[in-house]
């Protein structure tokens, strides 16, 4: 017998602080893998595993198009998942342990192996890690769309999420090279760091799984039949999704330049710990930038405005860094100050843009009659990975083309390439992303009008 007295679920719940912290723990845990990979994997492959830089570029490039295959599949499958735990949370629960295991295996190599064997091993482990990370992070990113329909609360969740991410980046930035050096350096040092960070991540994933709840109810009978073809059709003329995808594409390209920062500090500045120290400061201040979004988003009518301001801050700081005399004490001091500015802008940008993504689920549902938050998350994240594929792989290939030699004195051409890629290139990309964000049209009033119409049509509670 059904219980007619069951209390209806509030789909517009504001969520309390412990729930928000619980969700934010997930990105802390994810970045115990992702930040380690994005900051150190290319350097690990070229300078520790001694794999040719062009080959490394090809590995990274292929891996991102491997994402092109598995991203929409995972997104589509998660959209059709229906369990008492929700659509997306079960994916995180089931995939995070295998992901952390392959996080360690990706940073495992043996210099007694042939270069071919080291390359095949690195490629294989990284490809599996990419798939598992997609299963965890894409579904984790889609969860806010099912945790509440309140747009400010979604932005607040994003703020907590990015605070967790930047806390993880701070820990990694400060500790990675120090752990590597303390455990003898080389392959063993990086493997030990990966083990420590993976063990640290596990309990935070557990907290996220246990403390989050998907409450938004979607009546699939009132939604168009969801096939992959139908999902892709929702992108036509869907400008809010396209504009966020442009920002993610730009952010992915920017990360290629950021990959060069470790090389830049090691060879241009002659101080590898400059990278560790400035990254630590950048990530710590990034937490402030991310956390500020929860307050700042209430002061604007359009979330895109905050994204545009954040990208403008990033553009100015990176362009200034290009002109610094980085070998001097004064130059390195200014570089450190600008790293803090970049950290705030980065935190503000990521916290805001991630908070914009869930709103596109209702926009798309209203426009196309298809609720596919998981697919939209995978598409937007795929654009991030396309940018990474082009820029991170391109960075490795360009270094090889201009004559980069690992662990050696570099030519002026190589040094200029590192400086341009790490700073000016990033600044130019940030300008383009700022333009995309300032032109974003899905403001708060439009979103509220969409929700009101969905409720009137019986497509939302």
CSV table of C-alpha atoms in Angstrom, one decimal:
chain,number,residue,atom,x,y,z
A,1,UNK,CA,0.0,0.0,0.0
A,2,UNK,CA,1.4,3.4,-0.9
A,3,UNK,CA,1.8,6.0,1.8
A,4,UNK,CA,-0.2,9.1,0.7
A,5,UNK,CA,1.1,11.0,3.7
A,6,UNK,CA,4.7,11.1,2.4
A,7,UNK,CA,6.1,14.6,2.8
A,8,UNK,CA,6.9,16.1,-0.6
A,9,UNK,CA,10.6,16.8,-1.2
A,10,UNK,CA,11.6,20.5,-1.5
A,11,UNK,CA,13.4,20.6,-4.9
A,12,UNK,CA,14.3,24.3,-4.2
A,13,UNK,CA,16.1,23.5,-1.0
A,14,UNK,CA,18.8,26.0,0.0
A,15,UNK,CA,21.0,23.2,1.5
A,16,UNK,CA,22.8,23.7,4.8
A,17,UNK,CA,26.5,24.2,5.2
A,18,UNK,CA,27.4,20.6,6.1
A,19,UNK,CA,25.7,19.4,2.9
A,20,UNK,CA,27.7,22.0,0.9
A,21,UNK,CA,30.9,21.0,2.6
A,22,UNK,CA,30.1,17.3,1.9
A,23,UNK,CA,29.7,18.1,-1.8
A,24,UNK,CA,32.8,20.2,-1.9
A,25,UNK,CA,34.9,17.3,-0.4
A,26,UNK,CA,34.4,15.5,-3.8
A,27,UNK,CA,36.4,18.1,-5.7
A,28,UNK,CA,39.1,18.0,-3.0
A,29,UNK,CA,39.3,14.3,-3.6
A,30,UNK,CA,39.1,14.5,-7.4
A,31,UNK,CA,42.0,17.0,-7.5
A,32,UNK,CA,44.2,14.6,-5.5
A,33,UNK,CA,44.4,12.9,-8.9
A,34,UNK,CA,43.6,15.6,-11.5
A,35,UNK,CA,45.8,18.4,-10.2
A,36,UNK,CA,48.7,15.9,-9.9
A,37,UNK,CA,48.1,14.9,-13.5
A,38,UNK,CA,47.6,18.3,-15.0
A,39,UNK,CA,50.6,19.9,-13.1
A,40,UNK,CA,53.2,17.1,-13.2
A,41,UNK,CA,52.4,14.3,-15.6
A,42,UNK,CA,54.0,15.9,-18.7
A,43,UNK,CA,57.1,16.8,-16.7
A,44,UNK,CA,57.1,13.2,-15.2
A,45,UNK,CA,56.9,11.7,-18.7
A,46,UNK,CA,59.6,13.8,-20.3
A,47,UNK,CA,62.1,14.4,-17.4
A,48,UNK,CA,61.5,11.4,-15.1
A,49,UNK,CA,60.3,8.5,-17.4
A,50,UNK,CA,62.5,10.0,-20.2
A,51,UNK,CA,59.9,9.6,-22.9
A,52,UNK,CA,60.5,11.8,-26.0
A,53,UNK,CA,58.6,15.1,-25.7
A,54,UNK,CA,56.8,14.7,-29.1
A,55,UNK,CA,55.7,11.2,-28.1
A,56,UNK,CA,54.4,12.6,-24.9
A,57,UNK,CA,52.4,15.2,-26.9
A,58,UNK,CA,50.9,12.5,-29.0
A,59,UNK,CA,49.9,10.5,-25.9
A,60,UNK,CA,48.2,13.5,-24.4
A,61,UNK,CA,46.5,14.4,-27.7
A,62,UNK,CA,45.2,10.9,-28.3
A,63,UNK,CA,44.0,10.6,-24.7
A,64,UNK,CA,41.8,13.6,-25.0
A,65,UNK,CA,40.1,12.2,-28.1
A,66,UNK,CA,39.7,9.0,-26.2
A,67,UNK,CA,37.7,11.2,-23.9
A,68,UNK,CA,35.6,12.2,-27.0
A,69,UNK,CA,34.5,8.6,-27.2
A,70,UNK,CA,33.8,7.9,-23.5
A,71,UNK,CA,32.5,11.3,-22.3
A,72,UNK,CA,29.2,11.3,-24.1
A,73,UNK,CA,28.7,7.6,-23.5
A,74,UNK,CA,29.2,8.1,-19.7
A,75,UNK,CA,27.0,11.2,-19.7
A,76,UNK,CA,24.2,9.5,-21.6
A,77,UNK,CA,24.3,6.3,-19.5
A,78,UNK,CA,24.3,8.4,-16.3
A,79,UNK,CA,21.3,10.4,-17.5
A,80,UNK,CA,19.4,7.1,-17.9
A,81,UNK,CA,20.5,5.7,-14.6
A,82,UNK,CA,17.6,5.4,-12.1
A,83,UNK,CA,18.4,4.1,-8.6
A,84,UNK,CA,17.3,5.0,-5.0
A,85,UNK,CA,20.7,6.7,-4.7
A,86,UNK,CA,19.9,8.9,-7.7
A,87,UNK,CA,21.2,9.2,-11.2
A,88,UNK,CA,24.8,10.4,-10.7
A,89,UNK,CA,25.9,9.6,-7.2
A,90,UNK,CA,26.2,5.8,-7.8
A,91,UNK,CA,28.8,6.4,-10.5
A,92,UNK,CA,31.0,8.3,-8.1
A,93,UNK,CA,30.6,5.6,-5.4
A,94,UNK,CA,31.6,2.8,-7.8
A,95,UNK,CA,34.4,4.4,-9.7
A,96,UNK,CA,36.5,6.4,-7.3
A,97,UNK,CA,38.6,3.5,-5.9
A,98,UNK,CA,39.7,2.1,-9.3
A,99,UNK,CA,40.4,5.7,-10.3
A,100,UNK,CA,42.8,6.2,-7.4
A,101,UNK,CA,44.5,2.9,-8.1
A,102,UNK,CA,45.3,3.9,-11.6
A,103,UNK,CA,46.3,7.4,-10.4
A,104,UNK,CA,49.2,5.6,-8.7
A,105,UNK,CA,49.9,3.3,-11.7
A,106,UNK,CA,50.1,6.3,-14.1
A,107,UNK,CA,53.0,7.7,-12.0
A,108,UNK,CA,54.8,4.4,-11.9
A,109,UNK,CA,57.7,3.7,-14.3
A,110,UNK,CA,60.9,1.7,-14.4
A,111,UNK,CA,64.0,3.2,-16.0
A,112,UNK,CA,65.3,-0.4,-16.6
A,113,UNK,CA,62.5,-0.9,-19.1
A,114,UNK,CA,63.1,0.1,-22.7
A,115,UNK,CA,61.7,3.5,-23.8
A,116,UNK,CA,59.1,1.6,-25.8
A,117,UNK,CA,57.9,-0.3,-22.8
A,118,UNK,CA,57.9,2.9,-20.6
A,119,UNK,CA,55.8,4.6,-23.3
A,120,UNK,CA,53.3,1.7,-23.7
A,121,UNK,CA,52.9,1.5,-19.9
A,122,UNK,CA,52.5,5.2,-19.5
A,123,UNK,CA,50.0,5.4,-22.3
A,124,UNK,CA,48.0,2.4,-21.1
A,125,UNK,CA,47.7,3.4,-17.5
A,126,UNK,CA,46.9,7.0,-18.4
A,127,UNK,CA,44.1,5.9,-20.8
A,128,UNK,CA,42.4,3.8,-18.1
A,129,UNK,CA,42.8,6.7,-15.6
A,130,UNK,CA,41.1,9.1,-18.1
A,131,UNK,CA,38.1,6.8,-18.5
A,132,UNK,CA,37.7,6.3,-14.7
A,133,UNK,CA,38.2,10.0,-14.0
A,134,UNK,CA,35.4,10.7,-16.5
A,135,UNK,CA,33.1,8.3,-14.7
A,136,UNK,CA,33.8,10.1,-11.4
A,137,UNK,CA,34.1,13.7,-12.4
A,138,UNK,CA,31.5,14.1,-15.1
A,139,UNK,CA,28.8,12.6,-12.9
A,140,UNK,CA,30.0,14.5,-9.9
A,141,UNK,CA,29.7,17.7,-12.0
A,142,UNK,CA,26.1,16.9,-12.9
A,143,UNK,CA,25.0,16.2,-9.4
A,144,UNK,CA,24.1,19.9,-8.4
A,145,UNK,CA,21.4,19.9,-11.1
A,146,UNK,CA,19.7,17.1,-9.1
A,147,UNK,CA,20.5,18.3,-5.6
A,148,UNK,CA,18.4,21.5,-5.9
A,149,UNK,CA,16.7,23.8,-8.5
A,150,UNK,CA,17.7,27.0,-6.6
A,151,UNK,CA,20.2,28.8,-8.8
A,152,UNK,CA,21.9,30.7,-6.0
A,153,UNK,CA,22.4,27.4,-4.0
A,154,UNK,CA,23.9,25.8,-7.1
A,155,UNK,CA,26.4,28.7,-7.3
A,156,UNK,CA,27.1,28.2,-3.6
A,157,UNK,CA,27.7,24.5,-4.2
A,158,UNK,CA,30.1,25.4,-7.0
A,159,UNK,CA,31.8,27.8,-4.6
A,160,UNK,CA,32.3,25.1,-2.0
A,161,UNK,CA,33.4,22.7,-4.7
A,162,UNK,CA,36.0,25.0,-6.0
A,163,UNK,CA,37.2,25.8,-2.5
A,164,UNK,CA,37.8,22.1,-2.0
A,165,UNK,CA,39.6,21.9,-5.4
A,166,UNK,CA,41.9,24.8,-4.5
A,167,UNK,CA,42.6,23.4,-1.1
A,168,UNK,CA,43.7,20.2,-2.8
A,169,UNK,CA,45.8,22.2,-5.3
A,170,UNK,CA,47.4,24.0,-2.3
A,171,UNK,CA,48.3,20.8,-0.7
A,172,UNK,CA,49.7,19.3,-3.9
A,173,UNK,CA,51.6,22.5,-4.9
A,174,UNK,CA,53.3,22.7,-1.5
A,175,UNK,CA,53.9,19.0,-0.9
A,176,UNK,CA,54.6,17.2,-4.3
A,177,UNK,CA,58.1,18.3,-5.0
A,178,UNK,CA,59.0,18.1,-1.3
A,179,UNK,CA,57.7,14.5,-1.1
A,180,UNK,CA,59.5,13.7,-4.3
A,181,UNK,CA,62.8,15.1,-3.0
A,182,UNK,CA,62.4,13.6,0.5
A,183,UNK,CA,61.9,10.1,-0.9
A,184,UNK,CA,64.9,10.1,-3.2
A,185,UNK,CA,63.5,11.8,-6.3
A,186,UNK,CA,63.1,10.1,-9.6
A,187,UNK,CA,60.4,7.6,-10.4
A,188,UNK,CA,60.1,6.3,-6.8
A,189,UNK,CA,59.5,9.9,-5.5
A,190,UNK,CA,56.7,10.6,-7.9
A,191,UNK,CA,55.1,7.2,-7.2
A,192,UNK,CA,55.3,7.8,-3.4
A,193,UNK,CA,53.6,11.2,-3.9
A,194,UNK,CA,50.8,9.6,-5.9
A,195,UNK,CA,50.2,6.9,-3.3
A,196,UNK,CA,50.0,9.5,-0.5
A,197,UNK,CA,47.6,11.7,-2.4
A,198,UNK,CA,45.4,8.8,-3.4
A,199,UNK,CA,45.1,7.5,0.1
A,200,UNK,CA,44.3,11.1,1.3
A,201,UNK,CA,41.5,11.3,-1.4
A,202,UNK,CA,39.6,8.1,-0.5
A,203,UNK,CA,37.9,9.3,2.8
A,204,UNK,CA,36.8,12.5,1.2
A,205,UNK,CA,35.1,10.6,-1.6
A,206,UNK,CA,33.3,8.6,1.0
A,207,UNK,CA,32.1,11.8,2.7
A,208,UNK,CA,30.7,13.1,-0.5
A,209,UNK,CA,28.8,10.0,-1.3
A,210,UNK,CA,27.3,9.7,2.2
A,211,UNK,CA,26.4,13.4,2.6
A,212,UNK,CA,24.8,14.3,-0.7
A,213,UNK,CA,21.3,13.6,-1.9
A,214,UNK,CA,19.6,14.0,-5.3
A,215,UNK,CA,16.1,15.4,-4.7
A,216,UNK,CA,15.1,16.9,-8.0
A,217,UNK,CA,12.5,14.7,-9.7
A,218,UNK,CA,12.3,14.5,-13.5
A,219,UNK,CA,9.2,12.9,-15.0
A,220,UNK,CA,10.8,11.0,-17.9
A,221,UNK,CA,7.4,10.4,-19.4
A,222,UNK,CA,7.1,14.1,-20.1
A,223,UNK,CA,10.6,14.2,-21.6
A,224,UNK,CA,11.4,13.4,-25.2
A,225,UNK,CA,12.9,10.0,-25.8
A,226,UNK,CA,16.5,10.3,-24.9
A,227,UNK,CA,18.9,8.8,-27.4
A,228,UNK,CA,22.4,10.0,-28.2
A,229,UNK,CA,21.1,11.6,-31.4
A,230,UNK,CA,18.4,13.4,-29.4
A,231,UNK,CA,20.9,14.6,-26.9
A,232,UNK,CA,23.3,16.0,-29.5
A,233,UNK,CA,20.3,17.8,-31.2
A,234,UNK,CA,19.8,19.8,-28.0
A,235,UNK,CA,23.1,21.7,-28.7
A,236,UNK,CA,21.7,23.4,-31.8
A,237,UNK,CA,21.2,27.0,-31.1
A,238,UNK,CA,21.7,26.4,-27.4
A,239,UNK,CA,23.8,29.5,-26.7
A,240,UNK,CA,24.1,29.3,-22.9
A,241,UNK,CA,25.7,25.8,-23.3
A,242,UNK,CA,27.8,26.9,-26.3
A,243,UNK,CA,29.1,30.0,-24.4
A,244,UNK,CA,30.1,28.0,-21.4
A,245,UNK,CA,31.7,25.4,-23.7
A,246,UNK,CA,33.8,28.2,-25.2
A,247,UNK,CA,34.9,29.2,-21.8
A,248,UNK,CA,35.8,25.6,-21.0
A,249,UNK,CA,37.6,25.3,-24.3
A,250,UNK,CA,39.6,28.4,-23.5
A,251,UNK,CA,40.3,27.1,-20.0
A,252,UNK,CA,41.6,23.9,-21.5
A,253,UNK,CA,43.9,25.8,-23.9
A,254,UNK,CA,45.1,27.9,-21.0
A,255,UNK,CA,46.1,24.8,-19.1
A,256,UNK,CA,48.6,24.0,-21.9
A,257,UNK,CA,50.3,27.3,-21.0
A,258,UNK,CA,50.1,26.4,-17.4
A,259,UNK,CA,51.8,23.1,-18.1
A,260,UNK,CA,54.8,25.1,-19.2
A,261,UNK,CA,55.0,27.0,-15.9
A,262,UNK,CA,57.0,24.2,-14.2
A,263,UNK,CA,59.5,24.2,-17.1
A,264,UNK,CA,59.5,28.1,-17.0
A,265,UNK,CA,60.4,28.2,-13.3
A,266,UNK,CA,62.9,25.3,-13.7
A,267,UNK,CA,64.8,26.7,-16.7
A,268,UNK,CA,64.0,30.4,-17.2
A,269,UNK,CA,64.1,31.3,-13.5
A,270,UNK,CA,66.5,28.5,-12.5
A,271,UNK,CA,64.4,27.7,-9.5
A,272,UNK,CA,62.0,24.8,-9.6
A,273,UNK,CA,60.8,25.5,-6.1
A,274,UNK,CA,59.5,28.9,-7.4
A,275,UNK,CA,56.9,26.8,-9.1
A,276,UNK,CA,56.0,25.0,-6.0
A,277,UNK,CA,55.9,28.1,-3.8
A,278,UNK,CA,53.9,30.3,-6.2
A,279,UNK,CA,51.5,27.5,-7.0
A,280,UNK,CA,50.9,27.0,-3.3
A,281,UNK,CA,50.2,30.7,-2.9
A,282,UNK,CA,48.1,30.7,-6.1
A,283,UNK,CA,46.0,27.8,-4.9
A,284,UNK,CA,45.6,29.2,-1.3
A,285,UNK,CA,44.3,32.6,-2.6
A,286,UNK,CA,42.2,30.6,-5.2
A,287,UNK,CA,40.2,29.3,-2.3
A,288,UNK,CA,39.3,32.9,-1.4
A,289,UNK,CA,38.3,33.6,-5.0
A,290,UNK,CA,36.2,30.5,-5.2
A,291,UNK,CA,34.5,31.1,-1.8
A,292,UNK,CA,33.8,34.7,-2.7
A,293,UNK,CA,31.5,33.5,-5.5
A,294,UNK,CA,28.8,32.5,-3.1
A,295,UNK,CA,28.6,36.2,-2.0
A,296,UNK,CA,29.4,38.0,-5.2
A,297,UNK,CA,26.9,36.0,-7.3
A,298,UNK,CA,24.1,37.5,-5.2
A,299,UNK,CA,25.2,41.0,-6.3
A,300,UNK,CA,24.9,40.5,-10.0
A,301,UNK,CA,22.0,40.0,-12.4
A,302,UNK,CA,24.0,37.7,-14.7
A,303,UNK,CA,26.5,35.1,-13.6
A,304,UNK,CA,28.4,35.7,-16.8
A,305,UNK,CA,29.5,39.1,-15.6
A,306,UNK,CA,31.6,37.5,-12.8
A,307,UNK,CA,33.2,35.1,-15.3
A,308,UNK,CA,34.1,37.9,-17.6
A,309,UNK,CA,35.7,39.9,-14.7
A,310,UNK,CA,37.6,36.9,-13.5
A,311,UNK,CA,39.0,36.1,-17.0
A,312,UNK,CA,40.0,39.8,-17.4
A,313,UNK,CA,42.0,39.6,-14.1
A,314,UNK,CA,43.7,36.5,-15.4
A,315,UNK,CA,44.6,38.1,-18.7
A,316,UNK,CA,46.1,41.2,-17.2
A,317,UNK,CA,48.3,39.3,-14.7
A,318,UNK,CA,49.6,36.8,-17.2
A,319,UNK,CA,50.5,39.4,-19.8
A,320,UNK,CA,52.5,41.4,-17.1
A,321,UNK,CA,54.3,38.2,-16.1
A,322,UNK,CA,55.6,37.8,-19.7
A,323,UNK,CA,57.7,41.0,-19.4
A,324,UNK,CA,59.2,40.3,-16.0
A,325,UNK,CA,63.0,39.9,-15.5
A,326,UNK,CA,62.4,36.5,-13.9
A,327,UNK,CA,66.1,35.7,-13.2
A,328,UNK,CA,66.2,38.6,-10.7
A,329,UNK,CA,65.1,38.7,-7.1
A,330,UNK,CA,62.7,41.6,-7.9
A,331,UNK,CA,61.3,39.8,-10.9
A,332,UNK,CA,60.6,36.7,-8.9
A,333,UNK,CA,58.9,38.8,-6.1
A,334,UNK,CA,56.6,40.5,-8.6
A,335,UNK,CA,55.9,37.1,-10.2
A,336,UNK,CA,54.9,35.7,-6.8
A,337,UNK,CA,52.5,38.7,-6.1
A,338,UNK,CA,50.9,38.2,-9.6
A,339,UNK,CA,50.6,34.5,-8.8
A,340,UNK,CA,48.3,35.5,-5.9
A,341,UNK,CA,46.3,37.7,-8.2
A,342,UNK,CA,46.0,34.9,-10.7
A,343,UNK,CA,44.9,32.6,-7.9
A,344,UNK,CA,42.0,34.9,-6.9
A,345,UNK,CA,40.9,35.3,-10.5
A,346,UNK,CA,41.2,31.6,-11.2
A,347,UNK,CA,39.1,30.7,-8.1
A,348,UNK,CA,36.5,33.3,-8.9
A,349,UNK,CA,36.3,32.1,-12.5
A,350,UNK,CA,36.1,28.4,-11.8
A,351,UNK,CA,33.7,28.8,-8.9
A,352,UNK,CA,31.4,30.9,-11.1
A,353,UNK,CA,31.5,28.9,-14.3
A,354,UNK,CA,30.9,25.6,-12.6
A,355,UNK,CA,27.9,27.2,-11.0
A,356,UNK,CA,26.5,28.3,-14.3
A,357,UNK,CA,26.5,24.8,-15.8
A,358,UNK,CA,23.6,23.3,-13.9
A,359,UNK,CA,21.3,26.1,-14.9
A,360,UNK,CA,21.7,25.0,-18.5
A,361,UNK,CA,19.8,21.8,-17.7
A,362,UNK,CA,16.5,23.6,-17.1
A,363,UNK,CA,17.2,25.9,-20.1
A,364,UNK,CA,17.7,22.9,-22.3
A,365,UNK,CA,14.7,21.0,-20.8
A,366,UNK,CA,12.5,24.1,-21.5
A,367,UNK,CA,13.9,24.6,-25.0
A,368,UNK,CA,14.1,21.0,-26.2
A,369,UNK,CA,11.9,19.0,-23.8
A,370,UNK,CA,14.9,16.8,-22.9
A,371,UNK,CA,16.5,16.7,-19.4
A,372,UNK,CA,20.1,15.7,-19.9
A,373,UNK,CA,22.3,17.3,-17.3
A,374,UNK,CA,24.8,14.5,-17.5
A,375,UNK,CA,25.2,14.9,-21.3
A,376,UNK,CA,25.5,18.6,-21.1
A,377,UNK,CA,28.2,18.2,-18.4
A,378,UNK,CA,30.1,15.7,-20.6
A,379,UNK,CA,29.8,18.0,-23.7
A,380,UNK,CA,31.1,21.1,-21.8
A,381,UNK,CA,33.8,19.0,-20.1
A,382,UNK,CA,34.7,17.5,-23.5
A,383,UNK,CA,35.4,21.0,-24.8
A,384,UNK,CA,37.7,21.5,-21.9
A,385,UNK,CA,39.6,18.3,-22.9
A,386,UNK,CA,39.8,19.4,-26.5
A,387,UNK,CA,41.5,22.6,-25.4
A,388,UNK,CA,43.8,20.5,-23.2
A,389,UNK,CA,44.5,18.1,-26.1
A,390,UNK,CA,45.5,20.9,-28.4
A,391,UNK,CA,47.5,23.0,-26.0
A,392,UNK,CA,49.1,20.4,-23.6
A,393,UNK,CA,50.1,18.1,-26.5
A,394,UNK,CA,51.1,21.2,-28.5
A,395,UNK,CA,53.3,22.4,-25.7
A,396,UNK,CA,55.2,19.2,-25.7
A,397,UNK,CA,55.6,19.0,-29.4
A,398,UNK,CA,56.7,22.7,-29.7
A,399,UNK,CA,59.3,22.2,-27.0
A,400,UNK,CA,60.7,19.3,-28.9
A,401,UNK,CA,60.7,21.3,-32.2
A,402,UNK,CA,62.6,24.2,-30.7
A,403,UNK,CA,65.3,22.0,-29.3
A,404,UNK,CA,64.3,21.3,-25.7
A,405,UNK,CA,66.7,18.8,-24.0
A,406,UNK,CA,65.6,17.5,-20.5
A,407,UNK,CA,67.9,18.3,-17.6
A,408,UNK,CA,70.2,20.5,-19.7
A,409,UNK,CA,70.9,24.2,-20.3
A,410,UNK,CA,68.3,25.5,-22.7
A,411,UNK,CA,68.8,27.8,-25.7
A,412,UNK,CA,67.4,31.3,-25.9
A,413,UNK,CA,64.7,30.1,-28.3
A,414,UNK,CA,63.6,27.4,-25.9
A,415,UNK,CA,63.5,29.8,-23.0
A,416,UNK,CA,61.4,32.3,-25.1
A,417,UNK,CA,59.0,29.6,-26.0
A,418,UNK,CA,58.6,28.6,-22.4
A,419,UNK,CA,58.0,32.2,-21.4
A,420,UNK,CA,55.5,33.0,-24.2
A,421,UNK,CA,53.6,29.7,-23.7
A,422,UNK,CA,53.4,30.1,-19.9
A,423,UNK,CA,52.4,33.8,-19.8
A,424,UNK,CA,51.5,35.7,-23.0
A,425,UNK,CA,49.7,32.8,-24.7
A,426,UNK,CA,47.6,32.3,-21.5
A,427,UNK,CA,46.8,36.0,-21.3
A,428,UNK,CA,45.5,36.1,-24.9
A,429,UNK,CA,43.3,33.1,-24.4
A,430,UNK,CA,41.9,34.7,-21.2
A,431,UNK,CA,40.9,37.8,-23.2
A,432,UNK,CA,38.8,35.6,-25.6
A,433,UNK,CA,37.2,33.8,-22.7
A,434,UNK,CA,36.3,37.1,-21.0
A,435,UNK,CA,34.4,38.2,-24.2
A,436,UNK,CA,32.4,34.9,-24.2
A,437,UNK,CA,31.5,35.4,-20.6
A,438,UNK,CA,30.5,39.0,-20.8
A,439,UNK,CA,28.1,38.1,-23.7
A,440,UNK,CA,26.3,35.3,-21.7
A,441,UNK,CA,22.5,35.8,-22.0
A,442,UNK,CA,21.0,33.3,-19.4
A,443,UNK,CA,20.6,35.9,-16.6
A,444,UNK,CA,18.8,35.2,-13.3
A,445,UNK,CA,15.4,36.7,-14.4
A,446,UNK,CA,15.4,34.6,-17.6
A,447,UNK,CA,16.2,31.5,-15.5
A,448,UNK,CA,13.3,32.2,-13.1
A,449,UNK,CA,10.9,32.8,-16.0
A,450,UNK,CA,12.0,29.4,-17.4
A,451,UNK,CA,11.3,27.7,-14.1
A,452,UNK,CA,7.9,29.3,-13.8
A,453,UNK,CA,6.9,28.1,-17.3
A,454,UNK,CA,8.1,24.6,-16.5
A,455,UNK,CA,6.0,24.5,-13.4
A,456,UNK,CA,3.0,25.8,-15.3
A,457,UNK,CA,3.5,23.0,-17.9
A,458,UNK,CA,3.8,20.4,-15.1
A,459,UNK,CA,7.5,19.7,-16.0
A,460,UNK,CA,8.9,20.9,-12.7
A,461,UNK,CA,7.6,20.9,-9.1
